[in-house]
Amino acid sequence: MAASNAQQSGKRHIRLKILRQEAQDKLPRYETFDVQPEPGANVISCLQQIAARPVTASGEQSTPVAYDAGCLEEVCGACTMVINGRVRQSCSCLIDQIAPNDGDTITLEPMTKFPVIRDLWVDRSRLFHALKRTSSWVPIDSIYDRGPGPKELPDKQEPRYVLSTCMSCGCCLEACPQYNPRPDEKDWDEAFIGAHAISQVRLFNLHDTGKQLKSERLEALMGPGGVSDCGNAQNCVKVCPKEIPLTESIAAIGRAVTVHSIARWFTAR
Ligand code: SF4
Ligand code: SF4
Ligand code: FES
């Protein structure tokens, strides 16, 4: 039996209890590891320590824990996981804050609303599909120079700024009771789209060039799985790491969808 990491020195150690799953069709199980965090360490650096020496707390040889990460500065959203029962980014989760004492335990689990690829790494394709479903972009691509777009003044830019900080992390979807975990891909367009996409519709419909696609974005949110499926539980706004006013976005888009559907009813007659 190999000695565990904590048995290597007398330094402060903490225990990571990690929900592991080899693949989507395999049963999950917890495994515990002891690590010795440096001052200022985050959860990812502890996972790196395990990767360098994957031996469990009971001294069994194991394997490195799989997780996703990109920016390591809470910008890409890729490292999102459930830490001590709360969904958040593992790169900005500091050990000294959540496990300040020797021997403290931190539980790491993958998000539950997305299929597990392996261990803490999940497949967020459905989240990105929702952005495609709502044309969440500014339509500027072309094969010729279209000239300058409309001038954007600060009083319009400012309210959009916070909406533009969404990093597609999935926290708002993990916390949402209406966001059904793992429907089949063929049902994605009928399942509740989630607060992140609704807020992105608000962002791009407020943009002077982006609003060219305003009608099709609102159409995408009119049917099943659209904005009216929101149950107003307001969990999303509480967990968003960027403090995006998601419930304000949902209310604003709900009103815009109503106005759009009335206008459509009149123009169709
Ligand atoms: S307010 Fe709507 S989107 Fe937000 S958590 Fe509740 S049901 Fe989900
Ligand atoms: S709205 Fe907030 S919680 Fe939701 S995906 Fe964007 S950044 Fe994450
Ligand atoms: S690695 Fe990008 S948000 Fe954590």
PDB file of C-alpha atoms and ligand atoms in Angstrom:
ATOM      1  CA  MET A   1       0.000   0.000   0.000  1.00  0.00           C
ATOM      2  CA  ALA A   2       1.425   3.419  -0.950  1.00  0.00           C
ATOM      3  CA  ALA A   3       1.557   6.170   1.684  1.00  0.00           C
ATOM      4  CA  SER A   4      -1.064   8.904   1.252  1.00  0.00           C
ATOM      5  CA  ASN A   5      -0.077  12.499   0.415  1.00  0.00           C
ATOM      6  CA  ALA A   6      -0.768  13.683   3.994  1.00  0.00           C
ATOM      7  CA  GLN A   7       1.488  11.045   5.390  1.00  0.00           C
ATOM      8  CA  GLN A   8       4.401  12.617   3.509  1.00  0.00           C
ATOM      9  CA  SER A   9       4.967  15.529   5.926  1.00  0.00           C
ATOM     10  CA  GLY A  10       3.719  17.162   9.091  1.00  0.00           C
ATOM     11  CA  LYS A  11       2.258  20.195   7.205  1.00  0.00           C
ATOM     12  CA  ARG A  12      -1.407  21.197   7.510  1.00  0.00           C
ATOM     13  CA  HIS A  13      -3.555  18.947   5.379  1.00  0.00           C
ATOM     14  CA  ILE A  14      -7.131  18.979   4.217  1.00  0.00           C
ATOM     15  CA  ARG A  15      -9.245  16.147   2.879  1.00  0.00           C
ATOM     16  CA  LEU A  16     -10.995  16.232  -0.509  1.00  0.00           C
ATOM     17  CA  LYS A  17     -14.013  13.967  -0.815  1.00  0.00           C
ATOM     18  CA  ILE A  18     -14.597  13.680  -4.540  1.00  0.00           C
ATOM     19  CA  LEU A  19     -17.510  12.102  -6.395  1.00  0.00           C
ATOM     20  CA  ARG A  20     -15.853  10.114  -9.161  1.00  0.00           C
ATOM     21  CA  GLN A  21     -17.364   8.452 -12.212  1.00  0.00           C
ATOM     22  CA  GLU A  22     -15.336   6.787 -14.914  1.00  0.00           C
ATOM     23  CA  ALA A  23     -17.902   7.387 -17.656  1.00  0.00           C
ATOM     24  CA  GLN A  24     -21.565   8.280 -18.078  1.00  0.00           C
ATOM     25  CA  ASP A  25     -22.674   4.647 -17.942  1.00  0.00           C
ATOM     26  CA  LYS A  26     -20.602   3.810 -14.845  1.00  0.00           C
ATOM     27  CA  LEU A  27     -21.764   4.129 -11.242  1.00  0.00           C
ATOM     28  CA  PRO A  28     -20.411   7.121  -9.280  1.00  0.00           C
ATOM     29  CA  ARG A  29     -18.459   6.616  -6.057  1.00  0.00           C
ATOM     30  CA  TYR A  30     -16.705   8.855  -3.556  1.00  0.00           C
ATOM     31  CA  GLU A  31     -12.956   8.773  -3.139  1.00  0.00           C
ATOM     32  CA  THR A  32     -11.030  10.774  -0.535  1.00  0.00           C
ATOM     33  CA  PHE A  33      -7.591  12.310  -0.876  1.00  0.00           C
ATOM     34  CA  ASP A  34      -5.457  14.240   1.603  1.00  0.00           C
ATOM     35  CA  VAL A  35      -3.569  17.235   0.263  1.00  0.00           C
ATOM     36  CA  GLN A  36      -1.323  19.900   1.729  1.00  0.00           C
ATOM     37  CA  PRO A  37      -2.455  23.252   0.342  1.00  0.00           C
ATOM     38  CA  GLU A  38      -0.006  26.112   0.010  1.00  0.00           C
ATOM     39  CA  PRO A  39      -1.204  29.500   1.318  1.00  0.00           C
ATOM     40  CA  GLY A  40      -3.568  31.001  -1.272  1.00  0.00           C
ATOM     41  CA  ALA A  41      -4.203  27.629  -2.937  1.00  0.00           C
ATOM     42  CA  ASN A  42      -7.434  27.086  -4.841  1.00  0.00           C
ATOM     43  CA  VAL A  43      -9.381  23.868  -5.447  1.00  0.00           C
ATOM     44  CA  ILE A  44      -7.694  23.346  -8.835  1.00  0.00           C
ATOM     45  CA  SER A  45      -4.212  23.418  -7.313  1.00  0.00           C
ATOM     46  CA  CYS A  46      -5.346  20.678  -4.903  1.00  0.00           C
ATOM     47  CA  LEU A  47      -6.586  18.621  -7.859  1.00  0.00           C
ATOM     48  CA  GLN A  48      -3.189  19.154  -9.488  1.00  0.00           C
ATOM     49  CA  GLN A  49      -1.525  17.913  -6.319  1.00  0.00           C
ATOM     50  CA  ILE A  50      -3.644  14.760  -6.503  1.00  0.00           C
ATOM     51  CA  ALA A  51      -2.780  14.340 -10.195  1.00  0.00           C
ATOM     52  CA  ALA A  52       0.920  14.435  -9.327  1.00  0.00           C
ATOM     53  CA  ARG A  53       0.426  11.653  -6.778  1.00  0.00           C
ATOM     54  CA  PRO A  54      -2.980   9.956  -7.037  1.00  0.00           C
ATOM     55  CA  VAL A  55      -3.009   8.017  -3.766  1.00  0.00           C
ATOM     56  CA  THR A  56      -6.210   7.995  -1.671  1.00  0.00           C
ATOM     57  CA  ALA A  57      -6.405   8.948   2.004  1.00  0.00           C
ATOM     58  CA  SER A  58      -6.407   5.252   2.860  1.00  0.00           C
ATOM     59  CA  GLY A  59      -3.231   4.752   0.831  1.00  0.00           C
ATOM     60  CA  GLU A  60      -4.724   3.082  -2.257  1.00  0.00           C
ATOM     61  CA  GLN A  61      -3.214   3.862  -5.654  1.00  0.00           C
ATOM     62  CA  SER A  62      -5.829   5.701  -7.740  1.00  0.00           C
ATOM     63  CA  THR A  63      -5.916   7.868 -10.870  1.00  0.00           C
ATOM     64  CA  PRO A  64      -5.835  11.656 -11.463  1.00  0.00           C
ATOM     65  CA  VAL A  65      -9.257  13.299 -11.105  1.00  0.00           C
ATOM     66  CA  ALA A  66     -10.688  14.645 -14.382  1.00  0.00           C
ATOM     67  CA  TYR A  67     -12.010  18.233 -14.433  1.00  0.00           C
ATOM     68  CA  ASP A  68     -12.317  21.044 -16.951  1.00  0.00           C
ATOM     69  CA  ALA A  69     -10.602  24.433 -16.713  1.00  0.00           C
ATOM     70  CA  GLY A  70      -9.357  27.167 -18.991  1.00  0.00           C
ATOM     71  CA  CYS A  71      -8.678  30.680 -17.753  1.00  0.00           C
ATOM     72  CA  LEU A  72      -8.041  30.028 -14.034  1.00  0.00           C
ATOM     73  CA  GLU A  73      -9.431  33.509 -13.310  1.00  0.00           C
ATOM     74  CA  GLU A  74     -13.234  33.055 -13.285  1.00  0.00           C
ATOM     75  CA  VAL A  75     -13.752  34.133 -16.873  1.00  0.00           C
ATOM     76  CA  CYS A  76     -14.310  30.972 -18.938  1.00  0.00           C
ATOM     77  CA  GLY A  77     -16.745  29.127 -16.639  1.00  0.00           C
ATOM     78  CA  ALA A  78     -15.269  25.728 -17.523  1.00  0.00           C
ATOM     79  CA  CYS A  79     -14.208  24.732 -14.009  1.00  0.00           C
ATOM     80  CA  THR A  80     -17.685  24.990 -12.486  1.00  0.00           C
ATOM     81  CA  MET A  81     -18.548  22.238 -10.008  1.00  0.00           C
ATOM     82  CA  VAL A  82     -20.488  21.709  -6.794  1.00  0.00           C
ATOM     83  CA  ILE A  83     -18.213  22.512  -3.834  1.00  0.00           C
ATOM     84  CA  ASN A  84     -19.547  21.710  -0.379  1.00  0.00           C
ATOM     85  CA  GLY A  85     -23.041  21.630  -1.883  1.00  0.00           C
ATOM     86  CA  ARG A  86     -22.748  25.018  -3.612  1.00  0.00           C
ATOM     87  CA  VAL A  87     -22.240  25.447  -7.346  1.00  0.00           C
ATOM     88  CA  ARG A  88     -19.269  27.706  -8.118  1.00  0.00           C
ATOM     89  CA  GLN A  89     -15.957  27.960  -9.976  1.00  0.00           C
ATOM     90  CA  SER A  90     -13.161  25.829  -8.578  1.00  0.00           C
ATOM     91  CA  CYS A  91     -10.449  28.242  -9.776  1.00  0.00           C
ATOM     92  CA  SER A  92     -11.742  31.085  -7.605  1.00  0.00           C
ATOM     93  CA  CYS A  93     -12.564  28.870  -4.641  1.00  0.00           C
ATOM     94  CA  LEU A  94      -9.773  29.447  -2.130  1.00  0.00           C
ATOM     95  CA  ILE A  95      -8.917  26.696   0.325  1.00  0.00           C
ATOM     96  CA  ASP A  96      -8.015  29.098   3.147  1.00  0.00           C
ATOM     97  CA  GLN A  97     -11.575  30.439   2.989  1.00  0.00           C
ATOM     98  CA  ILE A  98     -13.576  27.220   2.774  1.00  0.00           C
ATOM     99  CA  ALA A  99     -11.294  24.911   4.764  1.00  0.00           C
ATOM    100  CA  PRO A 100      -9.304  27.098   7.149  1.00  0.00           C
ATOM    101  CA  ASN A 101      -8.448  24.400   9.707  1.00  0.00           C
ATOM    102  CA  ASP A 102      -6.164  21.412   9.670  1.00  0.00           C
ATOM    103  CA  GLY A 103      -8.138  18.296   8.749  1.00  0.00           C
ATOM    104  CA  ASP A 104     -11.119  20.158   7.201  1.00  0.00           C
ATOM    105  CA  THR A 105     -12.968  18.268   4.452  1.00  0.00           C
ATOM    106  CA  ILE A 106     -14.117  19.727   1.132  1.00  0.00           C
ATOM    107  CA  THR A 107     -16.630  17.819  -0.971  1.00  0.00           C
ATOM    108  CA  LEU A 108     -16.364  18.109  -4.751  1.00  0.00           C
ATOM    109  CA  GLU A 109     -19.137  16.888  -7.047  1.00  0.00           C
ATOM    110  CA  PRO A 110     -19.904  17.468 -10.723  1.00  0.00           C
ATOM    111  CA  MET A 111     -22.892  19.620 -11.697  1.00  0.00           C
ATOM    112  CA  THR A 112     -26.038  17.489 -11.787  1.00  0.00           C
ATOM    113  CA  LYS A 113     -27.819  19.148 -14.724  1.00  0.00           C
ATOM    114  CA  PHE A 114     -25.275  18.087 -17.335  1.00  0.00           C
ATOM    115  CA  PRO A 115     -24.017  14.641 -18.362  1.00  0.00           C
ATOM    116  CA  VAL A 116     -20.796  13.613 -16.671  1.00  0.00           C
ATOM    117  CA  ILE A 117     -17.924  12.979 -19.058  1.00  0.00           C
ATOM    118  CA  ARG A 118     -15.656  11.838 -16.265  1.00  0.00           C
ATOM    119  CA  ASP A 119     -15.370  12.710 -12.558  1.00  0.00           C
ATOM    120  CA  LEU A 120     -15.915  16.491 -12.189  1.00  0.00           C
ATOM    121  CA  TRP A 121     -15.916  17.183 -15.935  1.00  0.00           C
ATOM    122  CA  VAL A 122     -19.366  17.641 -17.486  1.00  0.00           C
ATOM    123  CA  ASP A 123     -20.680  18.175 -20.997  1.00  0.00           C
ATOM    124  CA  ARG A 124     -22.241  21.671 -21.240  1.00  0.00           C
ATOM    125  CA  SER A 125     -23.244  21.329 -24.929  1.00  0.00           C
ATOM    126  CA  ARG A 126     -26.921  21.943 -24.123  1.00  0.00           C
ATOM    127  CA  LEU A 127     -26.028  25.291 -22.555  1.00  0.00           C
ATOM    128  CA  PHE A 128     -24.230  26.380 -25.743  1.00  0.00           C
ATOM    129  CA  HIS A 129     -27.048  24.998 -27.897  1.00  0.00           C
ATOM    130  CA  ALA A 130     -29.400  27.407 -26.075  1.00  0.00           C
ATOM    131  CA  LEU A 131     -27.245  30.333 -27.234  1.00  0.00           C
ATOM    132  CA  LYS A 132     -27.532  29.092 -30.828  1.00  0.00           C
ATOM    133  CA  ARG A 133     -31.292  28.580 -30.379  1.00  0.00           C
ATOM    134  CA  THR A 134     -31.620  32.257 -29.433  1.00  0.00           C
ATOM    135  CA  SER A 135     -29.129  33.667 -32.008  1.00  0.00           C
ATOM    136  CA  SER A 136     -27.117  35.138 -29.156  1.00  0.00           C
ATOM    137  CA  TRP A 137     -24.606  37.090 -31.203  1.00  0.00           C
ATOM    138  CA  VAL A 138     -24.257  40.368 -33.107  1.00  0.00           C
ATOM    139  CA  PRO A 139     -24.732  39.595 -36.823  1.00  0.00           C
ATOM    140  CA  ILE A 140     -21.672  41.258 -38.343  1.00  0.00           C
ATOM    141  CA  ASP A 141     -20.137  38.474 -40.438  1.00  0.00           C
ATOM    142  CA  SER A 142     -20.028  39.182 -44.141  1.00  0.00           C
ATOM    143  CA  ILE A 143     -17.829  38.828 -47.199  1.00  0.00           C
ATOM    144  CA  TYR A 144     -17.723  42.597 -47.751  1.00  0.00           C
ATOM    145  CA  ASP A 145     -17.131  45.699 -45.650  1.00  0.00           C
ATOM    146  CA  ARG A 146     -20.483  46.890 -44.344  1.00  0.00           C
ATOM    147  CA  GLY A 147     -19.030  50.120 -43.022  1.00  0.00           C
ATOM    148  CA  PRO A 148     -19.246  51.352 -39.455  1.00  0.00           C
ATOM    149  CA  GLY A 149     -22.152  50.264 -37.274  1.00  0.00           C
ATOM    150  CA  PRO A 150     -24.365  52.655 -35.318  1.00  0.00           C
ATOM    151  CA  LYS A 151     -22.612  54.685 -32.600  1.00  0.00           C
ATOM    152  CA  GLU A 152     -22.902  53.092 -29.174  1.00  0.00           C
ATOM    153  CA  LEU A 153     -23.123  55.680 -26.407  1.00  0.00           C
ATOM    154  CA  PRO A 154     -22.040  55.018 -22.796  1.00  0.00           C
ATOM    155  CA  ASP A 155     -25.557  55.349 -21.390  1.00  0.00           C
ATOM    156  CA  LYS A 156     -26.543  52.344 -23.527  1.00  0.00           C
ATOM    157  CA  GLN A 157     -23.303  50.444 -23.018  1.00  0.00           C
ATOM    158  CA  GLU A 158     -23.386  50.612 -19.239  1.00  0.00           C
ATOM    159  CA  PRO A 159     -26.568  48.626 -18.599  1.00  0.00           C
ATOM    160  CA  ARG A 160     -25.372  46.030 -21.110  1.00  0.00           C
ATOM    161  CA  TYR A 161     -21.969  45.607 -19.494  1.00  0.00           C
ATOM    162  CA  VAL A 162     -23.040  43.405 -16.598  1.00  0.00           C
ATOM    163  CA  LEU A 163     -25.103  41.222 -18.965  1.00  0.00           C
ATOM    164  CA  SER A 164     -22.026  40.755 -21.155  1.00  0.00           C
ATOM    165  CA  THR A 165     -20.048  39.266 -18.268  1.00  0.00           C
ATOM    166  CA  CYS A 166     -21.930  35.949 -18.511  1.00  0.00           C
ATOM    167  CA  MET A 167     -19.324  33.212 -18.903  1.00  0.00           C
ATOM    168  CA  SER A 168     -21.738  30.346 -19.688  1.00  0.00           C
ATOM    169  CA  CYS A 169     -20.678  28.622 -16.488  1.00  0.00           C
ATOM    170  CA  GLY A 170     -23.995  26.877 -15.832  1.00  0.00           C
ATOM    171  CA  CYS A 171     -24.422  27.905 -12.167  1.00  0.00           C
ATOM    172  CA  CYS A 172     -27.843  29.448 -12.892  1.00  0.00           C
ATOM    173  CA  LEU A 173     -28.952  26.231 -14.609  1.00  0.00           C
ATOM    174  CA  GLU A 174     -27.670  23.972 -11.851  1.00  0.00           C
ATOM    175  CA  ALA A 175     -29.698  25.957  -9.291  1.00  0.00           C
ATOM    176  CA  CYS A 176     -32.890  26.258 -11.359  1.00  0.00           C
ATOM    177  CA  PRO A 177     -35.730  23.883 -10.428  1.00  0.00           C
ATOM    178  CA  GLN A 178     -37.222  24.299 -13.910  1.00  0.00           C
ATOM    179  CA  TYR A 179     -34.035  23.267 -15.703  1.00  0.00           C
ATOM    180  CA  ASN A 180     -34.629  19.615 -16.333  1.00  0.00           C
ATOM    181  CA  PRO A 181     -31.502  17.529 -15.978  1.00  0.00           C
ATOM    182  CA  ARG A 182     -30.326  15.785 -19.094  1.00  0.00           C
ATOM    183  CA  PRO A 183     -33.185  15.601 -21.590  1.00  0.00           C
ATOM    184  CA  ASP A 184     -32.271  13.750 -24.796  1.00  0.00           C
ATOM    185  CA  GLU A 185     -30.595  15.968 -27.383  1.00  0.00           C
ATOM    186  CA  LYS A 186     -33.659  15.678 -29.643  1.00  0.00           C
ATOM    187  CA  ASP A 187     -35.744  17.359 -26.862  1.00  0.00           C
ATOM    188  CA  TRP A 188     -33.366  20.252 -26.168  1.00  0.00           C
ATOM    189  CA  ASP A 189     -35.501  22.712 -28.146  1.00  0.00           C
ATOM    190  CA  GLU A 190     -38.583  21.916 -26.054  1.00  0.00           C
ATOM    191  CA  ALA A 191     -36.916  21.862 -22.625  1.00  0.00           C
ATOM    192  CA  PHE A 192     -36.621  25.024 -20.499  1.00  0.00           C
ATOM    193  CA  ILE A 193     -33.857  27.102 -21.987  1.00  0.00           C
ATOM    194  CA  GLY A 194     -32.584  28.620 -18.746  1.00  0.00           C
ATOM    195  CA  ALA A 195     -31.829  32.055 -17.347  1.00  0.00           C
ATOM    196  CA  HIS A 196     -28.442  32.492 -19.052  1.00  0.00           C
ATOM    197  CA  ALA A 197     -29.900  32.400 -22.589  1.00  0.00           C
ATOM    198  CA  ILE A 198     -32.840  34.642 -21.651  1.00  0.00           C
ATOM    199  CA  SER A 199     -30.388  37.202 -20.294  1.00  0.00           C
ATOM    200  CA  GLN A 200     -28.250  36.978 -23.436  1.00  0.00           C
ATOM    201  CA  VAL A 201     -31.349  37.721 -25.533  1.00  0.00           C
ATOM    202  CA  ARG A 202     -31.810  40.868 -23.463  1.00  0.00           C
ATOM    203  CA  LEU A 203     -28.147  41.790 -24.019  1.00  0.00           C
ATOM    204  CA  PHE A 204     -28.203  41.385 -27.801  1.00  0.00           C
ATOM    205  CA  ASN A 205     -31.659  42.946 -28.234  1.00  0.00           C
ATOM    206  CA  LEU A 206     -30.323  46.055 -26.453  1.00  0.00           C
ATOM    207  CA  HIS A 207     -27.429  46.306 -28.913  1.00  0.00           C
ATOM    208  CA  ASP A 208     -28.004  48.660 -31.852  1.00  0.00           C
ATOM    209  CA  THR A 209     -26.609  46.200 -34.398  1.00  0.00           C
ATOM    210  CA  GLY A 210     -27.588  43.062 -32.503  1.00  0.00           C
ATOM    211  CA  LYS A 211     -31.262  44.010 -32.460  1.00  0.00           C
ATOM    212  CA  GLN A 212     -31.539  43.159 -36.172  1.00  0.00           C
ATOM    213  CA  LEU A 213     -32.288  39.637 -34.911  1.00  0.00           C
ATOM    214  CA  LYS A 214     -34.646  40.788 -32.144  1.00  0.00           C
ATOM    215  CA  SER A 215     -37.764  39.146 -33.601  1.00  0.00           C
ATOM    216  CA  GLU A 216     -36.208  35.744 -34.128  1.00  0.00           C
ATOM    217  CA  ARG A 217     -34.739  35.765 -30.631  1.00  0.00           C
ATOM    218  CA  LEU A 218     -38.153  36.548 -29.121  1.00  0.00           C
ATOM    219  CA  GLU A 219     -39.782  33.892 -31.318  1.00  0.00           C
ATOM    220  CA  ALA A 220     -37.326  31.346 -29.937  1.00  0.00           C
ATOM    221  CA  LEU A 221     -38.466  32.219 -26.415  1.00  0.00           C
ATOM    222  CA  MET A 222     -42.224  32.150 -27.129  1.00  0.00           C
ATOM    223  CA  GLY A 223     -42.890  28.434 -27.343  1.00  0.00           C
ATOM    224  CA  PRO A 224     -42.350  25.414 -25.089  1.00  0.00           C
ATOM    225  CA  GLY A 225     -39.177  25.744 -23.061  1.00  0.00           C
ATOM    226  CA  GLY A 226     -39.235  29.528 -23.458  1.00  0.00           C
ATOM    227  CA  VAL A 227     -39.430  32.354 -20.951  1.00  0.00           C
ATOM    228  CA  SER A 228     -42.935  31.438 -19.729  1.00  0.00           C
ATOM    229  CA  ASP A 229     -41.544  28.133 -18.343  1.00  0.00           C
ATOM    230  CA  CYS A 230     -39.614  30.080 -15.703  1.00  0.00           C
ATOM    231  CA  GLY A 231     -41.239  29.405 -12.334  1.00  0.00           C
ATOM    232  CA  ASN A 232     -39.790  32.576 -10.765  1.00  0.00           C
ATOM    233  CA  ALA A 233     -38.007  30.657  -8.003  1.00  0.00           C
ATOM    234  CA  GLN A 234     -35.141  33.192  -8.278  1.00  0.00           C
ATOM    235  CA  ASN A 235     -32.434  30.652  -7.419  1.00  0.00           C
ATOM    236  CA  CYS A 236     -30.535  31.631 -10.554  1.00  0.00           C
ATOM    237  CA  VAL A 237     -29.877  35.202  -9.515  1.00  0.00           C
ATOM    238  CA  LYS A 238     -28.608  34.075  -6.108  1.00  0.00           C
ATOM    239  CA  VAL A 239     -25.899  31.803  -7.519  1.00  0.00           C
ATOM    240  CA  CYS A 240     -24.678  33.795 -10.522  1.00  0.00           C
ATOM    241  CA  PRO A 241     -21.000  34.511  -9.803  1.00  0.00           C
ATOM    242  CA  LYS A 242     -21.127  37.619 -11.990  1.00  0.00           C
ATOM    243  CA  GLU A 243     -24.143  39.039 -10.139  1.00  0.00           C
ATOM    244  CA  ILE A 244     -26.069  39.390 -13.373  1.00  0.00           C
ATOM    245  CA  PRO A 245     -29.609  40.623 -12.626  1.00  0.00           C
ATOM    246  CA  LEU A 246     -31.168  37.499 -14.114  1.00  0.00           C
ATOM    247  CA  THR A 247     -34.657  37.985 -12.707  1.00  0.00           C
ATOM    248  CA  GLU A 248     -34.710  41.510 -14.163  1.00  0.00           C
ATOM    249  CA  SER A 249     -33.711  40.023 -17.531  1.00  0.00           C
ATOM    250  CA  ILE A 250     -36.426  37.360 -17.269  1.00  0.00           C
ATOM    251  CA  ALA A 251     -39.063  40.004 -16.446  1.00  0.00           C
ATOM    252  CA  ALA A 252     -37.882  42.312 -19.274  1.00  0.00           C
ATOM    253  CA  ILE A 253     -37.868  39.500 -21.836  1.00  0.00           C
ATOM    254  CA  GLY A 254     -41.223  38.202 -20.578  1.00  0.00           C
ATOM    255  CA  ARG A 255     -42.715  41.639 -21.328  1.00  0.00           C
ATOM    256  CA  ALA A 256     -40.965  41.834 -24.717  1.00  0.00           C
ATOM    257  CA  VAL A 257     -42.271  38.391 -25.686  1.00  0.00           C
ATOM    258  CA  THR A 258     -45.834  39.423 -24.748  1.00  0.00           C
ATOM    259  CA  VAL A 259     -45.603  42.640 -26.803  1.00  0.00           C
ATOM    260  CA  HIS A 260     -44.075  40.707 -29.705  1.00  0.00           C
ATOM    261  CA  SER A 261     -46.789  38.051 -29.680  1.00  0.00           C
ATOM    262  CA  ILE A 262     -49.575  40.691 -29.611  1.00  0.00           C
ATOM    263  CA  ALA A 263     -47.902  42.580 -32.484  1.00  0.00           C
ATOM    264  CA  ARG A 264     -47.563  39.340 -34.418  1.00  0.00           C
ATOM    265  CA  TRP A 265     -51.237  38.539 -33.857  1.00  0.00           C
ATOM    266  CA  PHE A 266     -52.271  41.920 -35.321  1.00  0.00           C
ATOM    267  CA  THR A 267     -49.921  41.746 -38.297  1.00  0.00           C
ATOM    268  CA  ALA A 268     -51.057  38.188 -39.117  1.00  0.00           C
ATOM    269  CA  ARG A 269     -54.703  39.286 -39.484  1.00  0.00           C
TER     270      ARG A 269
HETATM  271  S1  SF4 B   1     -36.253  32.478 -11.744  1.00  0.00           S
HETATM  272 FE1  SF4 B   1     -36.704  31.115 -13.474  1.00  0.00          FE
HETATM  273  S2  SF4 B   1     -34.720  30.733 -14.402  1.00  0.00           S
HETATM  274 FE2  SF4 B   1     -34.313  31.549 -12.332  1.00  0.00          FE
HETATM  275  S3  SF4 B   1     -34.138  29.739 -11.029  1.00  0.00           S
HETATM  276 FE3  SF4 B   1     -36.234  30.374 -10.996  1.00  0.00          FE
HETATM  277  S4  SF4 B   1     -37.266  29.151 -12.562  1.00  0.00           S
HETATM  278 FE4  SF4 B   1     -35.070  29.070 -12.955  1.00  0.00          FE
HETATM  279  S1  SF4 B   2     -25.910  33.972 -16.097  1.00  0.00           S
HETATM  280 FE1  SF4 B   2     -24.384  33.868 -14.443  1.00  0.00          FE
HETATM  281  S2  SF4 B   2     -24.669  31.808 -13.598  1.00  0.00           S
HETATM  282 FE2  SF4 B   2     -25.673  31.812 -15.562  1.00  0.00          FE
HETATM  283  S3  SF4 B   2     -24.182  31.033 -17.027  1.00  0.00           S
HETATM  284 FE3  SF4 B   2     -23.979  33.283 -17.015  1.00  0.00          FE
HETATM  285  S4  SF4 B   2     -22.431  33.757 -15.502  1.00  0.00           S
HETATM  286 FE4  SF4 B   2     -23.051  31.652 -15.148  1.00  0.00          FE
HETATM  287  S1  FES B   3     -10.943  28.014 -15.183  1.00  0.00           S
HETATM  288 FE1  FES B   3     -12.078  29.564 -16.198  1.00  0.00          FE
HETATM  289  S2  FES B   3     -13.577  30.087 -14.728  1.00  0.00           S
HETATM  290 FE2  FES B   3     -12.325  28.692 -13.674  1.00  0.00          FE
END
